[in-house]
Coordinates of C-alpha atoms in Angstrom, one line a residue:
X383 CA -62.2 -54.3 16.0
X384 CA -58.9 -53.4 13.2
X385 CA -57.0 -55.4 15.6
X386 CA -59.1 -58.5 16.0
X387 CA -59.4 -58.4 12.1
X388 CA -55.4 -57.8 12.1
X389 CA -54.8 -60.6 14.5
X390 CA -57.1 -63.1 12.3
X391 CA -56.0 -61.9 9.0
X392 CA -52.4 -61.9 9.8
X393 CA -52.4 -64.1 12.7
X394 CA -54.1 -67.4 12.3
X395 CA -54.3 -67.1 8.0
X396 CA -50.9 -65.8 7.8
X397 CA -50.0 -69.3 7.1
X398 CA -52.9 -69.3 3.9
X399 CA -51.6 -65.7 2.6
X400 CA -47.3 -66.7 3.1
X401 CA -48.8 -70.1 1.0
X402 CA -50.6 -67.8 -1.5
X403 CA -48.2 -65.4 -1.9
X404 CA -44.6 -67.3 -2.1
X405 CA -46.9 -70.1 -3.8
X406 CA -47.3 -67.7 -6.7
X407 CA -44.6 -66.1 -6.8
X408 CA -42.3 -69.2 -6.6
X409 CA -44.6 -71.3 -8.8
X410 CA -44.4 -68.9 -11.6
X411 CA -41.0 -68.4 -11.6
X412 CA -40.2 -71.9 -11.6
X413 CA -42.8 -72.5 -14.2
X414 CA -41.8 -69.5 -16.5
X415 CA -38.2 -70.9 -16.4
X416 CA -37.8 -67.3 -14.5
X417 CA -39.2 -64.7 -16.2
X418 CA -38.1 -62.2 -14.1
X419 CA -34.6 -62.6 -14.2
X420 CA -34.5 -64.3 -18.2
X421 CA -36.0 -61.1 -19.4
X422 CA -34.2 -58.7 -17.0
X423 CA -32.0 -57.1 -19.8
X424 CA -35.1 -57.0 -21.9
X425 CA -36.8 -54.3 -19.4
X426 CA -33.8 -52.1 -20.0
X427 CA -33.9 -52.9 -24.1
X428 CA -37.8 -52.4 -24.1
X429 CA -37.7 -49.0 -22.2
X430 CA -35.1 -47.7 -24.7
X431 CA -36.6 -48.4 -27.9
X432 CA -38.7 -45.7 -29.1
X433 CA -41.6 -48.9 -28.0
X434 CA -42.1 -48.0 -24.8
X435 CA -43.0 -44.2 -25.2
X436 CA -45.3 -45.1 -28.4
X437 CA -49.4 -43.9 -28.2
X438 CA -52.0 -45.0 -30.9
X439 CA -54.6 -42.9 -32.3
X440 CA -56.6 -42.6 -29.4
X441 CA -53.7 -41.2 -27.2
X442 CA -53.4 -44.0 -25.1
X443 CA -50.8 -44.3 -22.0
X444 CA -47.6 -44.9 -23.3
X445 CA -45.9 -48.4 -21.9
X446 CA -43.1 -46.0 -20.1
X447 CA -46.4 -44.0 -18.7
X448 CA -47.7 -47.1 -17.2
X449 CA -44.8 -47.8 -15.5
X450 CA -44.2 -44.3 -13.9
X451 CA -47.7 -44.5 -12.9
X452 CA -47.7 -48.2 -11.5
X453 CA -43.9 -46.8 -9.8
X454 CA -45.9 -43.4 -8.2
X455 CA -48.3 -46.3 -6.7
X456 CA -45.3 -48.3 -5.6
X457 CA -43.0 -45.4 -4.3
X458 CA -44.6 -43.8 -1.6
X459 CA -45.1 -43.8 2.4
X460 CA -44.1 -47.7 2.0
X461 CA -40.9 -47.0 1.5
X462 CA -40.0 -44.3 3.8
X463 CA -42.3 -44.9 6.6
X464 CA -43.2 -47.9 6.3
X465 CA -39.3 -50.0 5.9
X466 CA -39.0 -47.7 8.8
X467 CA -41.7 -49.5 11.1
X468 CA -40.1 -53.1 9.1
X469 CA -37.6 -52.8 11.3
X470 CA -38.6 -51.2 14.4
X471 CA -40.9 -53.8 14.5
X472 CA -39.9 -56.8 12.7
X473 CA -35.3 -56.0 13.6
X474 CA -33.5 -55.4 10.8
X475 CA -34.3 -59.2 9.4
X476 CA -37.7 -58.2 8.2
X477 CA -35.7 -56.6 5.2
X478 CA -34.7 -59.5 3.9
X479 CA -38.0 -61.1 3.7
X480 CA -38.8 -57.4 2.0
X481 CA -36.0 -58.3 -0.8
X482 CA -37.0 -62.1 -1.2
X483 CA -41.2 -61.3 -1.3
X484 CA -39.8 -58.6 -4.2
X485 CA -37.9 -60.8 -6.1
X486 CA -40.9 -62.9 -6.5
X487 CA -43.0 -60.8 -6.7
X488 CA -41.7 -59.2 -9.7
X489 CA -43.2 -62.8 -11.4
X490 CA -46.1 -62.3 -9.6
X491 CA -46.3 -58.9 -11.2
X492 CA -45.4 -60.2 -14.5
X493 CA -48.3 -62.8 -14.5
X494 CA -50.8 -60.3 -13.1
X495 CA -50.0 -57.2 -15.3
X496 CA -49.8 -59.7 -18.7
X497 CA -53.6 -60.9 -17.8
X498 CA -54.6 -57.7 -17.2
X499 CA -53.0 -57.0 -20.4
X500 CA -54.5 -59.5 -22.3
X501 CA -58.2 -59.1 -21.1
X502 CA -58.4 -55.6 -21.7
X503 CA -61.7 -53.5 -22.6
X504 CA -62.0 -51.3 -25.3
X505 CA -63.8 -48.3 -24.3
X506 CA -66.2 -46.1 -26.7
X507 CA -63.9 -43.4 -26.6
X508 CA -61.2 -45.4 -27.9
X509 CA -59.5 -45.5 -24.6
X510 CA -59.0 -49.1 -22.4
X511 CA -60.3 -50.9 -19.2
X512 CA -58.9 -53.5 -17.5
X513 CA -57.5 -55.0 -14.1
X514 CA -58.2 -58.0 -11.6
X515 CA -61.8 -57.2 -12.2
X516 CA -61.6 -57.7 -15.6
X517 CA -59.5 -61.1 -16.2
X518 CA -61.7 -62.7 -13.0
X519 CA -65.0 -62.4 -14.9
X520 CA -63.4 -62.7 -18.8
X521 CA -61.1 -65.2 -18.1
X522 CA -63.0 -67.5 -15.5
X523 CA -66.3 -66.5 -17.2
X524 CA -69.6 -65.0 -16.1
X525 CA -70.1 -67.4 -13.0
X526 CA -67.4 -65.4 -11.2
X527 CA -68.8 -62.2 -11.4
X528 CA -69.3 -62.5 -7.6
X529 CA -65.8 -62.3 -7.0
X530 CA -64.8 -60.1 -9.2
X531 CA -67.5 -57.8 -7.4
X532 CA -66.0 -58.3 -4.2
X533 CA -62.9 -57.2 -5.4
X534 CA -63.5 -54.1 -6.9
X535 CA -65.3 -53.4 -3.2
X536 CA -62.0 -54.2 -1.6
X537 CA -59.7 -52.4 -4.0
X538 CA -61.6 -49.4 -3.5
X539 CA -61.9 -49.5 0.4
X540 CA -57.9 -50.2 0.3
X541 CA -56.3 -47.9 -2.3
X542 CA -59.1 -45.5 -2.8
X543 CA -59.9 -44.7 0.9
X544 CA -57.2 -46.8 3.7
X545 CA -54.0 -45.9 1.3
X546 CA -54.8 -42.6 0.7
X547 CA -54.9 -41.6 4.3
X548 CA -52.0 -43.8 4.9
X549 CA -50.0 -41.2 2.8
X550 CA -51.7 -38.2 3.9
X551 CA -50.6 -39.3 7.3
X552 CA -47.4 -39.9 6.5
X553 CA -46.7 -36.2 5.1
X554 CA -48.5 -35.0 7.6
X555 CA -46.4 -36.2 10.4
X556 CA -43.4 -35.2 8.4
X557 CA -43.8 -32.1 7.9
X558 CA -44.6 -31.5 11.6
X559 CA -41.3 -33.0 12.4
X560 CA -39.6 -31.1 10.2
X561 CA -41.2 -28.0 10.0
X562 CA -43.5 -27.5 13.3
X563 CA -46.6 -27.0 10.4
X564 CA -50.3 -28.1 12.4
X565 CA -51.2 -31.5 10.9
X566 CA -54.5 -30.4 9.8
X567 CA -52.8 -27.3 7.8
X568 CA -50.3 -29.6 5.7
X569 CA -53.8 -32.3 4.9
X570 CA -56.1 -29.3 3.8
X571 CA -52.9 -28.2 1.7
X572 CA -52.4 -31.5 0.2
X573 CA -56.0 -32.0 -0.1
X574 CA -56.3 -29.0 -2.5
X575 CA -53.1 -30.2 -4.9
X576 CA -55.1 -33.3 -4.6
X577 CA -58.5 -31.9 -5.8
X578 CA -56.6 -29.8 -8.6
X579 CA -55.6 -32.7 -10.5
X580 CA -58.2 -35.7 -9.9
X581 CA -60.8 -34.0 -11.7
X582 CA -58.7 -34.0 -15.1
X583 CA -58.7 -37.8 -15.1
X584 CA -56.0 -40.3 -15.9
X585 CA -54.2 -39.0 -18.3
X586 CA -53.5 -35.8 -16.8
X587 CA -52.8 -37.9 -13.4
X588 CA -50.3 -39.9 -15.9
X589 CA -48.5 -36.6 -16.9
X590 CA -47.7 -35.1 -13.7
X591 CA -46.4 -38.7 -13.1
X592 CA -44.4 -38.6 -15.8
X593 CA -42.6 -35.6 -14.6
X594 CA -42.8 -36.3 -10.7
X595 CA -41.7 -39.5 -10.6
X596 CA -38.4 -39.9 -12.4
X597 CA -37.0 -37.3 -10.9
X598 CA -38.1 -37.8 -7.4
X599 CA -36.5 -41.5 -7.4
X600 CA -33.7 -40.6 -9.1
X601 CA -33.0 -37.5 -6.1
X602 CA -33.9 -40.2 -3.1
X603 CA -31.6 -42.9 -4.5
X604 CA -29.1 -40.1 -5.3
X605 CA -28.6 -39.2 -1.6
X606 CA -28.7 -43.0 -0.2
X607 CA -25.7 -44.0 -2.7
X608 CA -24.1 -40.7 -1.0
X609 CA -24.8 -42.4 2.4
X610 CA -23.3 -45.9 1.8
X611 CA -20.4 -44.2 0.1
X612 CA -19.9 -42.5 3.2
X613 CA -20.0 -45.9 5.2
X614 CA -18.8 -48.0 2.8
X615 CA -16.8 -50.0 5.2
X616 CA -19.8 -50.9 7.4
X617 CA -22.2 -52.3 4.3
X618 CA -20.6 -56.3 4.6
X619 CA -21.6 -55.6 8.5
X620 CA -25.4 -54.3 8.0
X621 CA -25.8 -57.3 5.2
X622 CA -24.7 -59.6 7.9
X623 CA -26.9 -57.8 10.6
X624 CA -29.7 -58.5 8.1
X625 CA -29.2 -62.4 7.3
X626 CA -28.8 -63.2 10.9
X627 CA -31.8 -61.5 12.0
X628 CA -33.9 -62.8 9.6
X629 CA -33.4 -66.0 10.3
X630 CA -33.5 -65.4 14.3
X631 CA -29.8 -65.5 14.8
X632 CA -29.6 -62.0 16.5
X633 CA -32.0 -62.7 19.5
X634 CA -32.4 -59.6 21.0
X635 CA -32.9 -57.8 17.4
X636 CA -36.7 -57.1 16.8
X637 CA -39.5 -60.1 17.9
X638 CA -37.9 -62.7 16.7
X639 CA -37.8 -64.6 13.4
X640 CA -41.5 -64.6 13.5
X641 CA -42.0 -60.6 13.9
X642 CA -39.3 -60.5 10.7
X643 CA -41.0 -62.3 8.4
X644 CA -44.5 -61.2 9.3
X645 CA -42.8 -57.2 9.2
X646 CA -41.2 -58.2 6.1
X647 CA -44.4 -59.8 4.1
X648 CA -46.8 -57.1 5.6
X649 CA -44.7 -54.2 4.5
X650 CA -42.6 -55.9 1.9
X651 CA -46.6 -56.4 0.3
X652 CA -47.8 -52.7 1.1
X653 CA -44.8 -51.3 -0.6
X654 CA -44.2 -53.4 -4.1
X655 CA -48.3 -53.9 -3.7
X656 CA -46.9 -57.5 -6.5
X657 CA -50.4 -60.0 -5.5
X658 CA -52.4 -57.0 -4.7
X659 CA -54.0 -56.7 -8.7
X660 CA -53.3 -52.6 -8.2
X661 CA -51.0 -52.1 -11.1
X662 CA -53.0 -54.4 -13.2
X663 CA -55.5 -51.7 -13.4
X664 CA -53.2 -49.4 -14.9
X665 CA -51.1 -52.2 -16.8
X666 CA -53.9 -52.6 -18.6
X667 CA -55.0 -49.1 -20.0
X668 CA -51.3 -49.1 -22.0
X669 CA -51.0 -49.3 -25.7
X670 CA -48.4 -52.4 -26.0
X671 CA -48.0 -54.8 -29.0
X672 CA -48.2 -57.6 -27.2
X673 CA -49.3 -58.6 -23.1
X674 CA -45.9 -60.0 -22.2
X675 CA -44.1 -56.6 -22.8
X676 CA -46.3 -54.7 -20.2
X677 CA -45.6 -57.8 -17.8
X678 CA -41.7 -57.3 -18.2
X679 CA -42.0 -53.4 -17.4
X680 CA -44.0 -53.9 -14.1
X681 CA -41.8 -56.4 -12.9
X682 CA -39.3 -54.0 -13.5
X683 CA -41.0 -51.8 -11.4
X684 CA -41.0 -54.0 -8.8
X685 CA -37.5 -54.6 -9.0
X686 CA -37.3 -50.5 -8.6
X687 CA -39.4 -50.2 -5.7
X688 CA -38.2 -53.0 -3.3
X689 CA -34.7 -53.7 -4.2
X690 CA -33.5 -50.3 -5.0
X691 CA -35.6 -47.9 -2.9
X692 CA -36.8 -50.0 -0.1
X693 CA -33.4 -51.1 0.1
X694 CA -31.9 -47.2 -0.1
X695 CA -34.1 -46.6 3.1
X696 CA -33.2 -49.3 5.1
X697 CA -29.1 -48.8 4.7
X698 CA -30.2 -45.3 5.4
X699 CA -31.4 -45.8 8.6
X700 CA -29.0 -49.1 10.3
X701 CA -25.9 -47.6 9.1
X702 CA -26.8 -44.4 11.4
X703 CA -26.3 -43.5 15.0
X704 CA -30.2 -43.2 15.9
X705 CA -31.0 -47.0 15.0
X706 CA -29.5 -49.2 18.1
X707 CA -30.4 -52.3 17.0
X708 CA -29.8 -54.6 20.1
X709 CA -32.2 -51.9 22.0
X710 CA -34.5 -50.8 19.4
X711 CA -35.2 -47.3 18.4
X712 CA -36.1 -44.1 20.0
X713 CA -38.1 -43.0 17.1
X714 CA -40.6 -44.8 14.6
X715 CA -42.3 -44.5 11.1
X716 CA -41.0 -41.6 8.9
X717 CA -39.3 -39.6 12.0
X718 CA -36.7 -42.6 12.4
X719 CA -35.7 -41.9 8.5
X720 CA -35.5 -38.4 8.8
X721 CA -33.4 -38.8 12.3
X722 CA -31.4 -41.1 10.2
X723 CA -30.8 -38.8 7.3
X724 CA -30.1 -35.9 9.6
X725 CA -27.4 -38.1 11.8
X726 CA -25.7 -39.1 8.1
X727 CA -25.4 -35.3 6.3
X728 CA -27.0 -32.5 8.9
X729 CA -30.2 -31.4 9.8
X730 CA -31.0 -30.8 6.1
X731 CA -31.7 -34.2 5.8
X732 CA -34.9 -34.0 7.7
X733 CA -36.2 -31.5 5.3
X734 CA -35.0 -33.4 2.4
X735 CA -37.0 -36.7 2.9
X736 CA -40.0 -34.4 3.9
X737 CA -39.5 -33.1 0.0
X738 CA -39.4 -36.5 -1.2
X739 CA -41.7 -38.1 0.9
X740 CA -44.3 -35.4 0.0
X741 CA -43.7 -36.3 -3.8
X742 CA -43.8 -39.7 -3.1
X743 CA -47.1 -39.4 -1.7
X744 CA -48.5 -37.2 -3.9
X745 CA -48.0 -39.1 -7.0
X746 CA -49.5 -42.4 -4.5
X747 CA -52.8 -41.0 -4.1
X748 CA -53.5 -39.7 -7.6
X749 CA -52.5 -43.0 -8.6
X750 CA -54.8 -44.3 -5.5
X751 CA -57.3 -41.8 -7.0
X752 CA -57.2 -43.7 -10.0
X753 CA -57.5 -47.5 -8.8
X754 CA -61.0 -46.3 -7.0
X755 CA -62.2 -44.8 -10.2
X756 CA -61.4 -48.0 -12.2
X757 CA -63.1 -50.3 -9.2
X758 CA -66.3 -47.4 -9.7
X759 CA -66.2 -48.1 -12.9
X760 CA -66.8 -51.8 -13.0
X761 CA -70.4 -51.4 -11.5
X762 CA -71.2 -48.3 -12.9
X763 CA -69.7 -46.5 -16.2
X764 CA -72.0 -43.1 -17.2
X765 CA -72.6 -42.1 -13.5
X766 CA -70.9 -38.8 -13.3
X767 CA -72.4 -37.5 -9.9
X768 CA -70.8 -41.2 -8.7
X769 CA -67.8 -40.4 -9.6
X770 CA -67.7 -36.6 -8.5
X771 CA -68.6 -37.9 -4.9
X772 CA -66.0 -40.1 -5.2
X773 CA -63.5 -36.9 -5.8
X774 CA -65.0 -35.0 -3.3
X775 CA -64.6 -38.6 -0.5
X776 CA -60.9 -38.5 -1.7
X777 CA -60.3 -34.6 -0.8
X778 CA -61.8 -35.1 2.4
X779 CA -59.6 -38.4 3.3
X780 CA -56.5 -36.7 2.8
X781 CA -57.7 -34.0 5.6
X782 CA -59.0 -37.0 8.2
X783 CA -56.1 -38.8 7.0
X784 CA -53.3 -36.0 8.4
X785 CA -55.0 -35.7 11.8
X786 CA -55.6 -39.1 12.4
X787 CA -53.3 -41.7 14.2
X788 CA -50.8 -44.5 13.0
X789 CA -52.6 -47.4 14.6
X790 CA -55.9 -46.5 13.5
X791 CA -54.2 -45.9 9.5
X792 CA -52.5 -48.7 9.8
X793 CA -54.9 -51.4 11.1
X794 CA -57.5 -50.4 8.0
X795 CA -55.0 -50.6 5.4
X796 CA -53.4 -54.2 6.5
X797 CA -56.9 -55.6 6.8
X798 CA -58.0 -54.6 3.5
X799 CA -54.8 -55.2 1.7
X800 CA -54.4 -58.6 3.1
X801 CA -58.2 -59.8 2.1
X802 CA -57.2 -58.2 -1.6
X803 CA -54.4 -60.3 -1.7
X804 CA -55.9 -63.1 -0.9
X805 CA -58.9 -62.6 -3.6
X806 CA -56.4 -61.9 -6.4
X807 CA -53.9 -64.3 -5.6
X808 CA -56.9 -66.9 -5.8
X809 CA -57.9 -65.8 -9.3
X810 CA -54.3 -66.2 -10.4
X811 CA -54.0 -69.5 -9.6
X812 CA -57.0 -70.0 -10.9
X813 CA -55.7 -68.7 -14.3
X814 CA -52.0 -69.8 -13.9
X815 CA -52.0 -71.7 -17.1
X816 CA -53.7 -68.4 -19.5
X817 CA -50.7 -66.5 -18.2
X818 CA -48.1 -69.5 -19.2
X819 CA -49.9 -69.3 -22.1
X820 CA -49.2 -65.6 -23.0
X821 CA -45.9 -65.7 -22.2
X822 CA -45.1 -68.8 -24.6
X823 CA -46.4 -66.7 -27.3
X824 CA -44.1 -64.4 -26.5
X825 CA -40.8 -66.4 -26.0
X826 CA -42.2 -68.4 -29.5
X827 CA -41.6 -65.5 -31.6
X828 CA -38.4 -64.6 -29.5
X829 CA -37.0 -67.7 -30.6
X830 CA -37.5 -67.2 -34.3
X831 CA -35.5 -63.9 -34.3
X832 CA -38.3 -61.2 -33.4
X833 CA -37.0 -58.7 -31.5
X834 CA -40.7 -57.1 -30.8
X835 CA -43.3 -59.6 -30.6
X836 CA -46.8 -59.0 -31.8
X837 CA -50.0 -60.2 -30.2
X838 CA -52.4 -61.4 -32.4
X839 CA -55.9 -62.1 -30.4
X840 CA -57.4 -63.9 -33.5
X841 CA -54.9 -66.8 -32.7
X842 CA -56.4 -67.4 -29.5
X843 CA -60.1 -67.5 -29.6
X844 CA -60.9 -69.6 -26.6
X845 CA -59.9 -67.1 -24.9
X846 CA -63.0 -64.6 -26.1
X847 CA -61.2 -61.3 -25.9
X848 CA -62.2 -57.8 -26.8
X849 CA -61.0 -57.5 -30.4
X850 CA -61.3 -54.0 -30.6
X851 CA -58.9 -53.8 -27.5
X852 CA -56.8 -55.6 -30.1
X853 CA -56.6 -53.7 -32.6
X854 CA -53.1 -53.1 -34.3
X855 CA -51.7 -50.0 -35.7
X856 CA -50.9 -50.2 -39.5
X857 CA -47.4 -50.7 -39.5
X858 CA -48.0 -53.6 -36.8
X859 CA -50.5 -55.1 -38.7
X860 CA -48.2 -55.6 -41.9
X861 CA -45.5 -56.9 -40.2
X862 CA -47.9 -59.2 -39.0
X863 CA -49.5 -60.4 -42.1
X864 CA -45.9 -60.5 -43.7
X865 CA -44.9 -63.0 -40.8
X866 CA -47.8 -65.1 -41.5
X867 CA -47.4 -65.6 -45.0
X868 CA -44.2 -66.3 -44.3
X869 CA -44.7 -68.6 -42.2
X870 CA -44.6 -72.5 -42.9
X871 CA -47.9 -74.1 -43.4
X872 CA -49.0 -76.1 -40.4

């Protein structure tokens, strides 16, 4: 059944979700004068100002805690195992199509994260709610609530249960190459790190994140720079490898030009998640003073997952001596990178990218934790024994998830992430203009010398948002009020 769903998802609508998804992403760009790259140097400048680690009152997530969180969600069995399959499946060509569906998507990501942003929910504790959900129902209004319903459903079928065992599997099998450790011994470990942590809630998910993340990127990217230093003769050779064979000049590399771009869109998508509306949901719980900042940081983070690390895994693995890539390879999913790792540095390189890959999928399913609670939560906020089952569901995944297999893991998670897509990428079109919107707002008070723009909702509303979500801190709200009398009179 997975595979007929796979084959009519990705088979005969591939066409609709490549329109959808490039359609976006290109559309955006082009109609943000692109974002992604004009504001490049501004993720760098926002995430060294003192900004980006700022909380209010209420101890909200910090924009640099968003990110690590939305870069845990990013970073995980995606980019190890799953660039891994990219190109045993798709030839080496499918990483291109990985690069370009980043690139956009990093104004895909920008567009989703500023809605999310900007439709927030104040919560009575002070805290925020927000995500696809959210901007579908505020921003298209009431009528919608159906879809918004039906994502929440899908987002928690796909990150909350077909992601999480995606990752459990993907340590699982790790370990057992590495190590020799049962299957079922490394989920019920995992499962109890897991359990430890969920039940603290977000902002203890966010600090572990905090610590976790940083260093486990900065550690895997580390080693690949050591790699290609290593073969730094044979990178203009891999880059040509890659060209050609995504465009179908290397015939007997992968399927084809067809099995490179559908590789390279299916796992180019499952590893920056940019169309999926996950990070929204964590975009939007930030304290930010204004939408289009926490937009600039998550396309940042795409930029971190699919050109950097995605990238660091692929030159890991075709400038080694296991990849043959006129025969294919011996090995597949995360046992090719480690064999690749080992080949480059020694057989301590298998235990190495068990380390990180364990990390990386760690931080994944808290953060997957988290995107099930927030779907939850849109149907049902004061249920507690809800949410507990939920927990418990999650502990239990991560044990089915090690023992089961990679077809079975794989099938669920491609047919619920491609109908998620599909819903969200709908409901940004559909909102395509709010997001333009934002963003001139933002490059406005750019263009008149402010280095920090400041979002005030009372200037926009038609567009009926939460005012308490919008509340300024004191200091904001004087600069503001100074701007405005400032200002010239209209």
């Amino acid at each position: 059944m997975l595979d007929m769903l796979n084959e009519l998802l990705w088979g005969k609508v591939l066409l609709v979700l490549l329109v959808l998804l490039v359609g976006v992403g290109i559309g955006f760009t082009v109609a943000s004068r692109f974002v992604q790259f004009r504001y490049f140097g501004q993720m760098f400048r926002i995430l060294g100002s003192g900004q980006a680690f700022k909380r209010n009152k209420h101890g909200h997530l910090s924009s640099f805690q968003a990110l690590v969180l939305s870069v845990a969600g990013r970073v995980g069995g995606g980019n190890i195992a799953g660039v891994a399959v990219a190109i045993t499946l798709g030839g080496p060509g499918a990483i291109f199509w990985m690069w370009l569906v980043g690139l956009m998507g990093m104004a895909t990501s920008f567009l989703e994260c500023t809605l999310a942003q900007t439709y927030k929910e104040a919560e009575g504790d002070g805290t925020y709610r927000g995500g696809p959900a959210y901007y579908i129902v505020k921003g298209l209004g009431k009528q919608w609530r159906w879809l918004a319903a039906f994502y929440s459903v899908l987002l928690l079928l796909t990150f909350g249960f077909a992601f999480t065992a995606l990752q459990s599997y993907a340590v699982a099998t790790s370990f057992g190459d590495a190590f020799g450790v049962p299957v079922l011994y490394s989920g019920i470990a995992l499962a109890m790190l897991v359990g430890l942590i969920i039940f603290g809630g977000i902002k203890r998910i966010a600090r572990i994140s905090e610590f976790l993340v940083p260093f486990m990127a900065v550690s895997y990217i580390a080693i690949a720079l050591l790699v290609i230093a290593m073969n730094i003769g044979e990178i203009p050779g891999v880059i040509m490898l890659i060209v050609k064979s995504a465009f179908g000049l290397e015939p007997l590399i992968g399927g084809g030009i067809g099995a490179a771009i559908m590789m390279g869109l299916k796992r180019g998508l499952f590893s920056n998640e940019a169309g999926l509306g996950s990070a929204p949901n964590v975009a939007a719980v930030a304290y930010v003073p204004h939408p289009a900042n926490q937009g600039i940081v998550q396309a940042f983070s795409v930029f971190i997952d699919t050109v950097i690390i995605c990238s660091a895994t692929a030159f890991l693995i075709l400038l080694s001596g296991v990849y043959d890539p006129t025969a294919g390879a011996g090995v597949e999913g995360i046992a090719l990178t480690q064999a690749a790792l080992a080949d480059h540095v020694g057989e301590w390189g298998r235990t190495f990218v068990s380390l990180a890959l364990l990390l990386f999928a760690f931080s994944t399913i808290l953060y997957n934790y988290y995107l099930g609670e927030n779907s939850l939560n849109f149907f049902s906020r004061d249920n507690q024994n809800l949410f507990n089952a939920f927990r418990v569901a999650i502990v239990l995944l991560v044990c089915w998830g090690a023992t089961t297999d990679l077809g079975t893991v794989f099938g669920f998670a491609d047919v619920t992430m491609g109908l998620l897509a599909v819903v969200n990428l709908v409901a940004l079109i559909l909102l395509f203009k709010c997001g333009l919107r934002i963003l001139n707002d933002y490059d406005s008070q750019r263009r008149q010398g402010i280095k920090q723009p400041i979002f005030d909702a009372n200037q926009h509303p038609d567009l009926e948002l939460d005012p308490k979500a919008w509340e300024l801190e004191p200091e904001e709200a004087e600069a503001l009020k100074q701007r405005l009398a400032s200002a010239p009179a209209k």
